């Protein structure tokens, strides 16, 4: 039996030859390939962002989503003006619209509520939305202030350039 097992091994060796350098680790190339693929996938967002920024710098074109409009509801006009001014003083936005009273319906603690509110439209860098939201939360009288945003996909190139010049980089 021992001879037949040795014969079987000899029969397999021509089909699965091992190179002398790879005998200790027959699949070392797969590990390196896996590492390269993993790093590429992890670096993709950074590389894409850098490529888009470089393209924008060279061509002067706008990158969709660079700026956003944040919506912030306020209880009354005075609170809206105070919050808008505070946002501008902190240089968290280039422009804030204060829209007149609007009616609102919403559920609060399980009950349907109705109120009038003032809406702020805040034009800022998308990268500043987190900082803006945290700041508004710290100064807003509502327990849970509404701060939501939408990216600006397209717009007047001159206006978008003005936004870029008006809001400090991160």
Coordinates of C-alpha atoms in Angstrom, one line a residue:
X1 CA 0.0 0.0 0.0
X2 CA 2.7 2.4 0.8
X3 CA 4.1 1.9 -2.7
X4 CA 0.8 2.6 -4.3
X5 CA 0.4 5.9 -2.4
X6 CA 3.9 7.0 -3.5
X7 CA 3.0 6.0 -7.1
X8 CA -0.2 8.2 -6.9
X9 CA 1.9 11.1 -5.6
X10 CA 4.3 10.7 -8.6
X11 CA 1.3 10.6 -10.9
X12 CA 0.1 14.0 -9.5
X13 CA 3.4 15.8 -9.5
X14 CA 3.6 16.3 -13.3
X15 CA 0.1 17.8 -13.2
X16 CA 0.8 20.2 -10.3
X17 CA 4.5 21.3 -10.6
X18 CA 5.8 23.6 -8.0
X19 CA 8.6 26.0 -8.9
X20 CA 11.5 25.9 -6.5
X21 CA 11.1 29.5 -5.3
X22 CA 7.4 29.0 -4.6
X23 CA 7.5 25.7 -2.8
X24 CA 7.2 27.3 0.7
X25 CA 4.3 29.5 -0.4
X26 CA 2.7 28.3 -3.6
X27 CA 0.2 31.2 -3.9
X28 CA 2.1 34.3 -2.7
X29 CA 1.0 36.3 -5.8
X30 CA -2.6 36.0 -4.8
X31 CA -2.0 37.7 -1.4
X32 CA -0.3 40.6 -3.2
X33 CA -3.1 40.9 -5.7
X34 CA -5.7 40.8 -2.9
X35 CA -3.8 43.6 -1.1
X36 CA -3.6 45.7 -4.2
X37 CA -7.4 45.2 -4.9
X38 CA -8.4 46.0 -1.3
X39 CA -6.3 49.1 -1.1
X40 CA -7.6 50.3 -4.5
X41 CA -11.2 49.9 -3.3
X42 CA -10.5 51.7 0.0
X43 CA -8.7 54.6 -1.8
X44 CA -11.3 55.0 -4.5
X45 CA -13.3 57.7 -2.8
X46 CA -10.2 59.7 -2.0
X47 CA -8.7 59.3 -5.5
X48 CA -12.1 60.2 -7.2
X49 CA -12.4 63.3 -5.1
X50 CA -8.8 64.4 -5.9
X51 CA -9.4 63.7 -9.6
X52 CA -12.6 65.8 -9.6
X53 CA -10.9 68.7 -7.8
X54 CA -8.0 68.6 -10.2
X55 CA -10.4 68.6 -13.2
X56 CA -12.4 71.4 -11.7
X57 CA -9.2 73.5 -11.0
X58 CA -7.9 73.0 -14.6
X59 CA -11.2 73.5 -16.5
X60 CA -13.0 75.8 -14.1
X61 CA -16.1 73.6 -14.1
X62 CA -18.4 73.0 -11.2
X63 CA -18.4 69.6 -9.4
X64 CA -22.0 68.6 -8.7
X65 CA -22.7 68.5 -5.0
X66 CA -19.8 70.7 -3.9
X67 CA -22.4 73.1 -2.4
X68 CA -25.7 72.4 -0.6
X69 CA -28.8 74.2 0.5
X70 CA -29.7 73.6 4.1
X71 CA -33.3 74.0 5.4
X72 CA -33.8 75.2 8.9
X73 CA -37.2 76.0 10.5
X74 CA -37.5 78.6 13.1
X75 CA -40.4 79.5 15.5
X76 CA -40.6 83.2 14.6
X77 CA -38.9 85.9 12.5
X78 CA -36.7 87.2 15.3
X79 CA -35.3 83.7 16.1
X80 CA -34.8 83.2 12.3
X81 CA -32.8 86.5 12.0
X82 CA -30.7 85.7 15.1
X83 CA -29.8 82.2 13.8
X84 CA -29.1 83.5 10.3
X85 CA -26.8 86.2 11.6
X86 CA -25.0 83.7 13.9
X87 CA -24.5 81.4 10.9
X88 CA -23.1 84.2 8.8
X89 CA -20.9 85.5 11.7
X90 CA -19.3 82.0 12.0
X91 CA -18.8 82.0 8.2
X92 CA -20.7 78.7 7.8
X93 CA -22.6 80.0 4.8
X94 CA -22.4 82.5 1.9
X95 CA -26.1 83.4 1.9
X96 CA -29.2 82.8 4.0
X97 CA -32.7 83.5 2.8
X98 CA -35.4 84.1 5.4
X99 CA -38.7 83.0 4.0
X100 CA -41.9 84.3 5.4
X101 CA -44.3 82.4 7.6
X102 CA -45.4 79.0 6.4
X103 CA -47.9 76.6 7.9
X104 CA -46.6 73.3 9.2
X105 CA -48.2 70.0 10.2
X106 CA -46.2 67.4 12.1
X107 CA -46.3 64.7 14.7
X108 CA -44.7 65.5 18.1
X109 CA -44.8 63.0 20.9
X110 CA -47.6 61.1 19.1
X111 CA -49.9 64.1 18.6
X112 CA -50.6 66.0 15.4
X113 CA -49.4 69.5 15.8
X114 CA -50.0 72.6 13.6
X115 CA -47.8 75.8 13.7
X116 CA -46.4 78.6 11.7
X117 CA -42.7 78.7 11.1
X118 CA -40.1 80.8 9.3
X119 CA -37.8 78.8 6.9
X120 CA -34.1 79.6 6.5
X121 CA -32.5 78.5 3.2
X122 CA -28.7 78.3 3.9
X123 CA -26.3 78.1 0.9
X124 CA -23.0 76.6 2.0
X125 CA -20.3 74.1 1.2
X126 CA -21.5 70.5 1.5
X127 CA -18.4 69.8 3.6
X128 CA -19.7 72.3 6.2
X129 CA -23.2 70.7 6.7
X130 CA -22.1 68.7 9.7
X131 CA -20.6 71.7 11.4
X132 CA -23.6 73.9 10.5
X133 CA -26.0 71.3 11.9
X134 CA -24.1 71.0 15.2
X135 CA -23.9 74.7 15.5
X136 CA -27.6 75.2 14.8
X137 CA -28.4 72.5 17.4
X138 CA -26.4 74.3 20.0
X139 CA -28.2 77.7 19.5
X140 CA -31.7 76.7 18.3
X141 CA -34.6 76.9 20.8
X142 CA -36.3 73.7 19.5
X143 CA -35.5 70.5 21.3
X144 CA -34.9 68.8 17.9
X145 CA -34.3 71.6 15.3
X146 CA -34.8 70.7 11.6
X147 CA -31.6 70.9 9.7
X148 CA -31.7 69.0 6.5
X149 CA -29.8 69.6 3.2
X150 CA -29.8 68.9 -0.5
X151 CA -26.8 69.1 -2.7
X152 CA -26.7 71.7 -5.5
X153 CA -26.4 69.7 -8.7
X154 CA -26.1 72.6 -11.2
X155 CA -26.5 76.4 -11.3
X156 CA -25.4 79.7 -12.7
X157 CA -21.6 79.3 -12.9
X158 CA -21.0 82.9 -11.8
X159 CA -23.1 82.3 -8.7
X160 CA -21.4 79.0 -7.9
X161 CA -18.0 80.8 -8.3
X162 CA -19.2 83.5 -5.9
X163 CA -20.2 80.7 -3.3
X164 CA -16.7 79.3 -3.6
X165 CA -15.2 82.7 -2.9
X166 CA -17.5 83.6 -0.1
X167 CA -17.2 80.4 2.1
X168 CA -13.8 79.7 3.6
X169 CA -12.3 76.3 2.8
X170 CA -12.4 73.6 5.5

